[in-house]
């Protein structure tokens, strides 16, 4: 599970309920079927109007990505694997890596290694894999756009719900008590619209974008690593080149590893 998503939802709901409590708003006010219906159904309809079914049908999968954590995208481990491959290739030649293809669980890495071992030139490998990355970025951008648009529509639909509620309230002008309840209920649509738009949909879109950037970085490291393998550079040079993609804290493990290696060699 993606812990930050779960914790974020809990904190956000707690903030809303806490604000209602301190302002003296009864929690029962949240149980407004009309407001919920306008926001959820209205937002769904707006999204369907904005995107083709080929995109909209992926929403379920996108929620799965938002609420799950992908541990496989470990850039440091990817670099270590590429460095190990370079050591083998320097000793026994690139073809020795054929036995490693089936051990790879990353389809992109496997595809790139297959191209390399098939004898494709550097330009072809770089162009093919770069196009693959670009296509993935475009696809991910469209997926995040669904939630971005939902976050744009929901608050506006909240205003629409409030207007509808106020129209209904005007029918109770003679009864001040009913009028007060009606106005209160009218603005619940605005609450739901703003809450879902700026606490759920926009943040979900941002999380998808961040996950996409992480995957792009991982694939970029793999691409660069394969090109370095094609050049036949030493494992040390391969490592020095690739760790530049890591944040400083993650580079320390490679420095420590080199230090230990130097002590053992001494």
Short mmCIF file of C-alpha atoms in Angstrom, two decimals:
data_model
loop_
_atom_site.label_atom_id
_atom_site.label_comp_id
_atom_site.label_asym_id
_atom_site.label_seq_id
_atom_site.Cartn_x
_atom_site.Cartn_y
_atom_site.Cartn_z
CA UNK A 1 0.00 0.00 0.00
CA UNK A 2 1.06 3.57 -0.65
CA UNK A 3 1.29 4.78 2.95
CA UNK A 4 1.35 8.48 2.11
CA UNK A 5 -1.97 8.23 0.27
CA UNK A 6 -3.66 6.47 3.17
CA UNK A 7 -2.21 8.83 5.77
CA UNK A 8 -3.02 11.84 3.60
CA UNK A 9 -6.66 10.82 3.32
CA UNK A 10 -6.93 10.23 7.07
CA UNK A 11 -5.33 13.60 7.86
CA UNK A 12 -7.51 15.41 5.32
CA UNK A 13 -10.75 13.90 6.61
CA UNK A 14 -9.64 14.57 10.18
CA UNK A 15 -8.99 18.19 9.26
CA UNK A 16 -12.46 18.54 7.75
CA UNK A 17 -14.23 16.88 10.67
CA UNK A 18 -12.11 18.80 13.18
CA UNK A 19 -12.97 22.09 11.52
CA UNK A 20 -16.66 21.23 11.57
CA UNK A 21 -16.46 20.28 15.23
CA UNK A 22 -14.72 23.50 16.32
CA UNK A 23 -17.10 25.58 14.24
CA UNK A 24 -20.08 23.83 15.77
CA UNK A 25 -21.27 22.26 12.52
CA UNK A 26 -23.05 18.94 13.17
CA UNK A 27 -21.50 15.95 11.39
CA UNK A 28 -24.97 15.00 10.21
CA UNK A 29 -24.70 17.90 7.74
CA UNK A 30 -22.37 15.74 5.67
CA UNK A 31 -25.17 13.30 5.01
CA UNK A 32 -26.67 15.33 2.19
CA UNK A 33 -27.66 12.95 -0.64
CA UNK A 34 -28.35 15.76 -3.11
CA UNK A 35 -24.91 17.33 -2.65
CA UNK A 36 -23.15 13.97 -2.89
CA UNK A 37 -25.13 13.07 -5.99
CA UNK A 38 -24.40 16.36 -7.76
CA UNK A 39 -20.66 16.21 -7.08
CA UNK A 40 -19.95 12.53 -7.71
CA UNK A 41 -22.30 11.97 -10.63
CA UNK A 42 -21.66 15.43 -12.09
CA UNK A 43 -17.88 15.04 -11.93
CA UNK A 44 -18.10 11.57 -13.47
CA UNK A 45 -20.23 12.91 -16.30
CA UNK A 46 -17.88 15.82 -16.92
CA UNK A 47 -14.86 13.52 -17.08
CA UNK A 48 -16.65 11.20 -19.51
CA UNK A 49 -17.43 14.21 -21.69
CA UNK A 50 -13.79 15.29 -21.61
CA UNK A 51 -12.06 11.98 -22.34
CA UNK A 52 -12.61 9.09 -24.76
CA UNK A 53 -13.67 5.77 -23.29
CA UNK A 54 -10.22 4.31 -24.01
CA UNK A 55 -8.82 6.72 -21.40
CA UNK A 56 -11.74 6.76 -18.98
CA UNK A 57 -11.83 2.98 -18.58
CA UNK A 58 -8.33 3.08 -17.06
CA UNK A 59 -9.52 4.96 -13.96
CA UNK A 60 -9.75 1.76 -11.90
CA UNK A 61 -6.16 0.87 -12.70
CA UNK A 62 -5.07 4.40 -11.87
CA UNK A 63 -6.59 4.15 -8.40
CA UNK A 64 -4.59 0.95 -7.98
CA UNK A 65 -1.39 2.84 -8.87
CA UNK A 66 -2.27 5.67 -6.46
CA UNK A 67 -2.91 3.35 -3.54
CA UNK A 68 -0.07 0.87 -4.11
CA UNK A 69 3.68 1.27 -3.82
CA UNK A 70 6.05 -0.03 -6.51
CA UNK A 71 9.21 -1.23 -4.80
CA UNK A 72 10.69 -2.56 -8.03
CA UNK A 73 11.83 0.90 -9.14
CA UNK A 74 15.00 0.96 -7.06
CA UNK A 75 17.51 3.02 -9.02
CA UNK A 76 20.47 2.05 -6.86
CA UNK A 77 19.74 -1.65 -7.38
CA UNK A 78 19.33 -1.06 -11.10
CA UNK A 79 22.75 0.62 -11.26
CA UNK A 80 24.37 -2.22 -9.29
CA UNK A 81 22.86 -4.71 -11.73
CA UNK A 82 24.19 -2.79 -14.73
CA UNK A 83 27.65 -2.53 -13.13
CA UNK A 84 27.62 -6.30 -12.53
CA UNK A 85 26.70 -6.82 -16.18
CA UNK A 86 29.61 -4.60 -17.24
CA UNK A 87 32.01 -6.69 -15.15
CA UNK A 88 30.81 -9.88 -16.80
CA UNK A 89 30.93 -8.33 -20.25
CA UNK A 90 34.49 -7.06 -19.75
CA UNK A 91 35.66 -10.51 -18.72
CA UNK A 92 33.71 -12.78 -21.09
CA UNK A 93 32.13 -10.54 -23.72
CA UNK A 94 28.61 -9.15 -24.16
CA UNK A 95 27.11 -12.46 -25.28
CA UNK A 96 27.55 -13.85 -21.77
CA UNK A 97 24.64 -11.61 -20.79
CA UNK A 98 22.20 -13.73 -22.83
CA UNK A 99 21.83 -15.97 -19.79
CA UNK A 100 20.76 -12.94 -17.74
CA UNK A 101 17.84 -11.85 -19.92
CA UNK A 102 15.33 -14.28 -18.44
CA UNK A 103 16.32 -13.18 -14.93
CA UNK A 104 15.16 -9.61 -15.59
CA UNK A 105 11.67 -8.73 -14.33
CA UNK A 106 11.74 -5.27 -15.93
CA UNK A 107 10.29 -5.51 -19.50
CA UNK A 108 12.04 -2.30 -20.57
CA UNK A 109 15.42 -3.53 -19.33
CA UNK A 110 14.84 -6.90 -21.02
CA UNK A 111 13.89 -5.26 -24.31
CA UNK A 112 16.96 -3.02 -24.27
CA UNK A 113 19.33 -5.86 -23.43
CA UNK A 114 17.86 -7.96 -26.23
CA UNK A 115 18.48 -5.13 -28.70
CA UNK A 116 22.05 -4.79 -27.48
CA UNK A 117 22.79 -8.51 -27.75
CA UNK A 118 21.16 -8.65 -31.18
CA UNK A 119 23.98 -6.43 -32.39
CA UNK A 120 21.93 -3.30 -33.00
CA UNK A 121 23.97 -0.12 -33.23
CA UNK A 122 24.03 2.57 -30.56
CA UNK A 123 21.82 5.02 -32.45
CA UNK A 124 19.11 2.44 -33.07
CA UNK A 125 19.03 1.34 -29.43
CA UNK A 126 18.94 4.92 -28.17
CA UNK A 127 16.22 5.97 -30.60
CA UNK A 128 14.04 2.91 -29.96
CA UNK A 129 14.22 3.11 -26.19
CA UNK A 130 13.87 6.90 -26.13
CA UNK A 131 10.69 6.64 -28.16
CA UNK A 132 9.44 4.02 -25.71
CA UNK A 133 10.08 6.41 -22.80
CA UNK A 134 8.42 9.32 -24.62
CA UNK A 135 5.33 7.22 -25.40
CA UNK A 136 5.10 6.18 -21.75
CA UNK A 137 5.36 9.82 -20.62
CA UNK A 138 2.57 10.81 -22.99
CA UNK A 139 0.37 7.98 -21.77
CA UNK A 140 1.01 8.82 -18.13
CA UNK A 141 0.34 12.51 -18.76
CA UNK A 142 -3.07 11.66 -20.21
CA UNK A 143 -3.89 9.45 -17.23
CA UNK A 144 -2.95 12.17 -14.72
CA UNK A 145 -5.00 14.62 -16.78
CA UNK A 146 -8.17 12.71 -15.92
CA UNK A 147 -7.75 13.56 -12.24
CA UNK A 148 -6.56 17.08 -13.00
CA UNK A 149 -9.74 17.75 -14.93
CA UNK A 150 -11.89 16.12 -12.25
CA UNK A 151 -10.26 18.46 -9.73
CA UNK A 152 -11.18 21.40 -11.94
CA UNK A 153 -14.79 20.37 -12.47
CA UNK A 154 -15.69 19.34 -8.91
CA UNK A 155 -15.44 22.79 -7.21
CA UNK A 156 -17.44 24.40 -10.01
CA UNK A 157 -20.09 21.72 -9.70
CA UNK A 158 -20.11 22.51 -5.98
CA UNK A 159 -21.11 26.07 -6.82
CA UNK A 160 -23.79 24.71 -9.16
CA UNK A 161 -25.08 22.52 -6.34
CA UNK A 162 -25.19 25.51 -4.01
CA UNK A 163 -27.20 27.50 -6.56
CA UNK A 164 -29.67 24.63 -6.96
CA UNK A 165 -29.95 24.41 -3.18
CA UNK A 166 -30.56 28.13 -2.85
CA UNK A 167 -33.29 27.95 -5.48
CA UNK A 168 -34.94 25.25 -3.40
CA UNK A 169 -34.44 27.37 -0.26
CA UNK A 170 -36.30 30.29 -1.81
CA UNK A 171 -39.39 28.09 -1.87
CA UNK A 172 -39.31 28.05 1.95
CA UNK A 173 -39.11 31.81 2.54
CA UNK A 174 -42.19 31.74 4.74
CA UNK A 175 -40.67 29.19 7.14
CA UNK A 176 -37.49 30.64 8.64
CA UNK A 177 -36.42 27.34 10.23
CA UNK A 178 -36.75 25.43 6.97
CA UNK A 179 -35.06 28.27 5.13
CA UNK A 180 -32.01 28.07 7.43
CA UNK A 181 -31.70 24.29 6.99
CA UNK A 182 -32.12 24.59 3.25
CA UNK A 183 -29.37 27.21 2.92
CA UNK A 184 -27.06 25.13 5.10
CA UNK A 185 -27.69 22.06 2.98
CA UNK A 186 -27.15 24.07 -0.21
CA UNK A 187 -23.60 24.93 0.71
CA UNK A 188 -22.70 21.30 1.45
CA UNK A 189 -22.38 20.79 -2.30
CA UNK A 190 -19.68 23.47 -2.32
CA UNK A 191 -17.92 21.75 0.58
CA UNK A 192 -17.93 18.42 -1.24
CA UNK A 193 -16.83 20.03 -4.49
CA UNK A 194 -13.88 21.86 -2.98
CA UNK A 195 -12.88 18.92 -0.78
CA UNK A 196 -12.89 16.33 -3.56
CA UNK A 197 -11.31 18.70 -6.06
CA UNK A 198 -8.42 19.99 -3.97
CA UNK A 199 -7.93 17.20 -1.44
CA UNK A 200 -8.52 14.18 -3.68
CA UNK A 201 -8.42 14.71 -7.45
CA UNK A 202 -5.66 17.30 -7.84
CA UNK A 203 -3.35 15.57 -5.31
CA UNK A 204 -4.03 12.21 -6.98
CA UNK A 205 -3.02 13.72 -10.33
CA UNK A 206 0.18 15.03 -8.77
CA UNK A 207 0.97 11.61 -7.28
CA UNK A 208 0.56 9.98 -10.69
CA UNK A 209 2.91 12.57 -12.19
CA UNK A 210 5.51 11.92 -9.49
CA UNK A 211 5.29 8.17 -10.02
CA UNK A 212 5.65 8.73 -13.75
CA UNK A 213 8.78 10.82 -13.22
CA UNK A 214 10.24 8.06 -11.05
CA UNK A 215 9.63 5.50 -13.78
CA UNK A 216 11.08 7.79 -16.45
CA UNK A 217 14.21 8.24 -14.34
CA UNK A 218 14.56 4.49 -13.86
CA UNK A 219 14.23 3.87 -17.59
CA UNK A 220 16.66 6.67 -18.38
CA UNK A 221 19.23 5.02 -16.11
CA UNK A 222 18.67 1.70 -17.88
CA UNK A 223 19.00 3.32 -21.30
CA UNK A 224 22.20 5.12 -20.37
CA UNK A 225 23.57 1.95 -18.78
CA UNK A 226 22.93 -0.09 -21.92
CA UNK A 227 24.68 2.52 -24.06
CA UNK A 228 27.67 2.37 -21.70
CA UNK A 229 27.70 -1.42 -21.98
CA UNK A 230 27.70 -1.07 -25.75
CA UNK A 231 30.80 1.13 -25.49
CA UNK A 232 32.58 -1.49 -23.40
CA UNK A 233 33.56 0.92 -20.62
CA UNK A 234 35.04 -0.31 -17.37
CA UNK A 235 32.66 -1.08 -14.48
CA UNK A 236 34.10 1.86 -12.52
CA UNK A 237 33.35 4.32 -15.31
CA UNK A 238 29.88 2.84 -15.79
CA UNK A 239 29.17 3.28 -12.08
CA UNK A 240 30.56 6.82 -11.93
CA UNK A 241 28.38 7.83 -14.86
CA UNK A 242 25.16 6.27 -13.59
CA UNK A 243 25.32 7.34 -9.94
CA UNK A 244 25.06 10.94 -11.15
CA UNK A 245 21.33 10.21 -11.51
CA UNK A 246 21.03 9.45 -7.80
CA UNK A 247 20.56 11.94 -4.95
CA UNK A 248 23.73 12.48 -2.87
CA UNK A 249 22.49 10.32 0.01
CA UNK A 250 22.05 7.29 -2.26
CA UNK A 251 25.51 7.70 -3.77
CA UNK A 252 27.15 7.06 -0.39
CA UNK A 253 26.46 3.32 -0.54
CA UNK A 254 28.55 3.11 -3.71
CA UNK A 255 31.39 5.08 -2.09
CA UNK A 256 31.27 2.76 0.93
CA UNK A 257 31.23 -0.27 -1.34
CA UNK A 258 34.28 1.00 -3.22
CA UNK A 259 36.08 1.69 0.06
CA UNK A 260 35.42 -1.81 1.33
CA UNK A 261 36.53 -3.21 -1.99
CA UNK A 262 39.77 -1.22 -1.78
CA UNK A 263 40.43 -2.44 1.78
CA UNK A 264 39.81 -6.06 0.75
CA UNK A 265 42.14 -5.69 -2.21
CA UNK A 266 44.77 -4.20 0.07
#
